[in-house]
Amino acid sequence: MGIRGNEKIDSIAKTALNSDMGYFKVLYSDFKPFSRTYINYFWQLEWDTLDSNKLHRIQSPLKQNKTHSGLSRSDNVVLTRLRIGHSHLTHSYF
């Protein structure tokens, strides 16, 4: 109320709601960021329920793990295992 042009915007919005726009294609590249955000939101909600998990104490907010692009995959695995405390010393069975 009292905002200049507000009635015109309301009228345009109501016209758009009542019009039949039909179908249109959405490119995957346009949709992917929204779907990733949606998935990550629910994944974080699930992760937050697991607060007794020791990995939750290490990294409570989920985020993409950073890999060092100059290293091989096996070297990145070693660094990740060191970061979260998984090693032969802590997880070997004799």
PDB file of C-alpha atoms in Angstrom:
ATOM      1  CA  MET A   1       0.000   0.000   0.000  1.00  0.00           C
ATOM      2  CA  GLY A   2       1.171   3.448  -0.814  1.00  0.00           C
ATOM      3  CA  ILE A   3       4.006   2.243  -3.072  1.00  0.00           C
ATOM      4  CA  ARG A   4       3.932   3.839  -6.511  1.00  0.00           C
ATOM      5  CA  GLY A   5       3.363   1.268  -9.248  1.00  0.00           C
ATOM      6  CA  ASN A   6       2.407  -1.492  -6.815  1.00  0.00           C
ATOM      7  CA  GLU A   7      -1.128  -1.856  -8.247  1.00  0.00           C
ATOM      8  CA  LYS A   8       0.268  -2.290 -11.744  1.00  0.00           C
ATOM      9  CA  ILE A   9       2.679  -5.000 -10.575  1.00  0.00           C
ATOM     10  CA  ASP A  10      -0.155  -6.776  -8.736  1.00  0.00           C
ATOM     11  CA  SER A  11      -2.254  -6.694 -11.889  1.00  0.00           C
ATOM     12  CA  ILE A  12       0.592  -8.121 -13.998  1.00  0.00           C
ATOM     13  CA  ALA A  13       1.232 -10.863 -11.432  1.00  0.00           C
ATOM     14  CA  LYS A  14      -2.456 -11.871 -11.373  1.00  0.00           C
ATOM     15  CA  THR A  15      -2.532 -11.974 -15.175  1.00  0.00           C
ATOM     16  CA  ALA A  16       0.536 -14.233 -15.193  1.00  0.00           C
ATOM     17  CA  LEU A  17      -1.073 -16.583 -12.660  1.00  0.00           C
ATOM     18  CA  ASN A  18      -4.179 -16.968 -14.796  1.00  0.00           C
ATOM     19  CA  SER A  19      -2.399 -17.379 -18.133  1.00  0.00           C
ATOM     20  CA  ASP A  20      -1.469 -20.705 -19.689  1.00  0.00           C
ATOM     21  CA  MET A  21       2.257 -20.518 -20.282  1.00  0.00           C
ATOM     22  CA  GLY A  22       2.603 -24.053 -21.642  1.00  0.00           C
ATOM     23  CA  TYR A  23       5.781 -26.045 -21.364  1.00  0.00           C
ATOM     24  CA  PHE A  24       9.290 -24.840 -21.920  1.00  0.00           C
ATOM     25  CA  LYS A  25      12.624 -26.561 -21.815  1.00  0.00           C
ATOM     26  CA  VAL A  26      15.094 -25.944 -19.021  1.00  0.00           C
ATOM     27  CA  LEU A  27      18.696 -26.712 -19.758  1.00  0.00           C
ATOM     28  CA  TYR A  28      20.426 -29.116 -17.404  1.00  0.00           C
ATOM     29  CA  SER A  29      23.212 -26.604 -16.848  1.00  0.00           C
ATOM     30  CA  ASP A  30      20.621 -24.101 -15.567  1.00  0.00           C
ATOM     31  CA  PHE A  31      18.907 -26.625 -13.302  1.00  0.00           C
ATOM     32  CA  LYS A  32      21.989 -28.285 -11.780  1.00  0.00           C
ATOM     33  CA  PRO A  33      22.939 -25.544  -9.246  1.00  0.00           C
ATOM     34  CA  PHE A  34      19.385 -25.464  -7.857  1.00  0.00           C
ATOM     35  CA  SER A  35      19.189 -29.235  -7.549  1.00  0.00           C
ATOM     36  CA  ARG A  36      22.623 -29.348  -5.873  1.00  0.00           C
ATOM     37  CA  THR A  37      21.507 -26.739  -3.326  1.00  0.00           C
ATOM     38  CA  TYR A  38      18.266 -28.643  -2.674  1.00  0.00           C
ATOM     39  CA  ILE A  39      20.076 -31.961  -2.170  1.00  0.00           C
ATOM     40  CA  ASN A  40      22.760 -30.419   0.053  1.00  0.00           C
ATOM     41  CA  TYR A  41      20.101 -28.769   2.240  1.00  0.00           C
ATOM     42  CA  PHE A  42      18.412 -32.095   3.037  1.00  0.00           C
ATOM     43  CA  TRP A  43      21.747 -33.871   3.355  1.00  0.00           C
ATOM     44  CA  GLN A  44      22.795 -31.297   5.979  1.00  0.00           C
ATOM     45  CA  LEU A  45      19.524 -31.814   7.873  1.00  0.00           C
ATOM     46  CA  GLU A  46      20.187 -35.561   7.973  1.00  0.00           C
ATOM     47  CA  TRP A  47      23.825 -35.030   8.988  1.00  0.00           C
ATOM     48  CA  ASP A  48      22.777 -32.744  11.843  1.00  0.00           C
ATOM     49  CA  THR A  49      20.783 -35.607  13.414  1.00  0.00           C
ATOM     50  CA  LEU A  50      23.997 -37.663  13.673  1.00  0.00           C
ATOM     51  CA  ASP A  51      25.730 -35.469  16.253  1.00  0.00           C
ATOM     52  CA  SER A  52      27.037 -38.484  18.208  1.00  0.00           C
ATOM     53  CA  ASN A  53      29.075 -39.567  15.181  1.00  0.00           C
ATOM     54  CA  LYS A  54      32.792 -38.802  15.637  1.00  0.00           C
ATOM     55  CA  LEU A  55      33.031 -37.497  12.071  1.00  0.00           C
ATOM     56  CA  HIS A  56      30.319 -34.979  12.910  1.00  0.00           C
ATOM     57  CA  ARG A  57      32.633 -33.507  15.555  1.00  0.00           C
ATOM     58  CA  ILE A  58      35.362 -33.099  12.920  1.00  0.00           C
ATOM     59  CA  GLN A  59      33.149 -31.496  10.298  1.00  0.00           C
ATOM     60  CA  SER A  60      29.660 -30.518  11.452  1.00  0.00           C
ATOM     61  CA  PRO A  61      28.675 -28.335   8.496  1.00  0.00           C
ATOM     62  CA  LEU A  62      28.876 -30.377   5.332  1.00  0.00           C
ATOM     63  CA  LYS A  63      30.980 -28.904   2.620  1.00  0.00           C
ATOM     64  CA  GLN A  64      32.839 -30.191  -0.348  1.00  0.00           C
ATOM     65  CA  ASN A  65      36.136 -31.723   0.683  1.00  0.00           C
ATOM     66  CA  LYS A  66      39.012 -29.918  -0.901  1.00  0.00           C
ATOM     67  CA  THR A  67      41.346 -32.059  -2.914  1.00  0.00           C
ATOM     68  CA  HIS A  68      44.790 -30.977  -3.861  1.00  0.00           C
ATOM     69  CA  SER A  69      44.727 -30.975  -7.644  1.00  0.00           C
ATOM     70  CA  GLY A  70      48.462 -31.505  -7.930  1.00  0.00           C
ATOM     71  CA  LEU A  71      48.273 -34.809  -6.032  1.00  0.00           C
ATOM     72  CA  SER A  72      47.137 -38.214  -7.180  1.00  0.00           C
ATOM     73  CA  ARG A  73      43.893 -39.729  -5.941  1.00  0.00           C
ATOM     74  CA  SER A  74      45.762 -42.130  -3.645  1.00  0.00           C
ATOM     75  CA  ASP A  75      47.702 -39.227  -2.083  1.00  0.00           C
ATOM     76  CA  ASN A  76      44.427 -37.326  -1.556  1.00  0.00           C
ATOM     77  CA  VAL A  77      42.956 -40.421   0.132  1.00  0.00           C
ATOM     78  CA  VAL A  78      45.944 -40.567   2.485  1.00  0.00           C
ATOM     79  CA  LEU A  79      45.545 -36.879   3.410  1.00  0.00           C
ATOM     80  CA  THR A  80      41.812 -37.307   4.018  1.00  0.00           C
ATOM     81  CA  ARG A  81      42.354 -40.371   6.204  1.00  0.00           C
ATOM     82  CA  LEU A  82      44.950 -38.498   8.242  1.00  0.00           C
ATOM     83  CA  ARG A  83      42.585 -35.556   8.643  1.00  0.00           C
ATOM     84  CA  ILE A  84      39.721 -37.698   9.971  1.00  0.00           C
ATOM     85  CA  GLY A  85      41.905 -40.031  12.029  1.00  0.00           C
ATOM     86  CA  HIS A  86      41.617 -43.221   9.986  1.00  0.00           C
ATOM     87  CA  SER A  87      44.945 -45.004   9.701  1.00  0.00           C
ATOM     88  CA  HIS A  88      46.349 -48.511   9.977  1.00  0.00           C
ATOM     89  CA  LEU A  89      47.361 -47.669  13.522  1.00  0.00           C
ATOM     90  CA  THR A  90      43.804 -46.756  14.603  1.00  0.00           C
ATOM     91  CA  HIS A  91      41.820 -49.164  12.408  1.00  0.00           C
ATOM     92  CA  SER A  92      43.896 -52.315  11.950  1.00  0.00           C
ATOM     93  CA  TYR A  93      42.687 -55.621  13.272  1.00  0.00           C
ATOM     94  CA  PHE A  94      45.222 -58.156  14.455  1.00  0.00           C
TER      95      PHE A  94
END
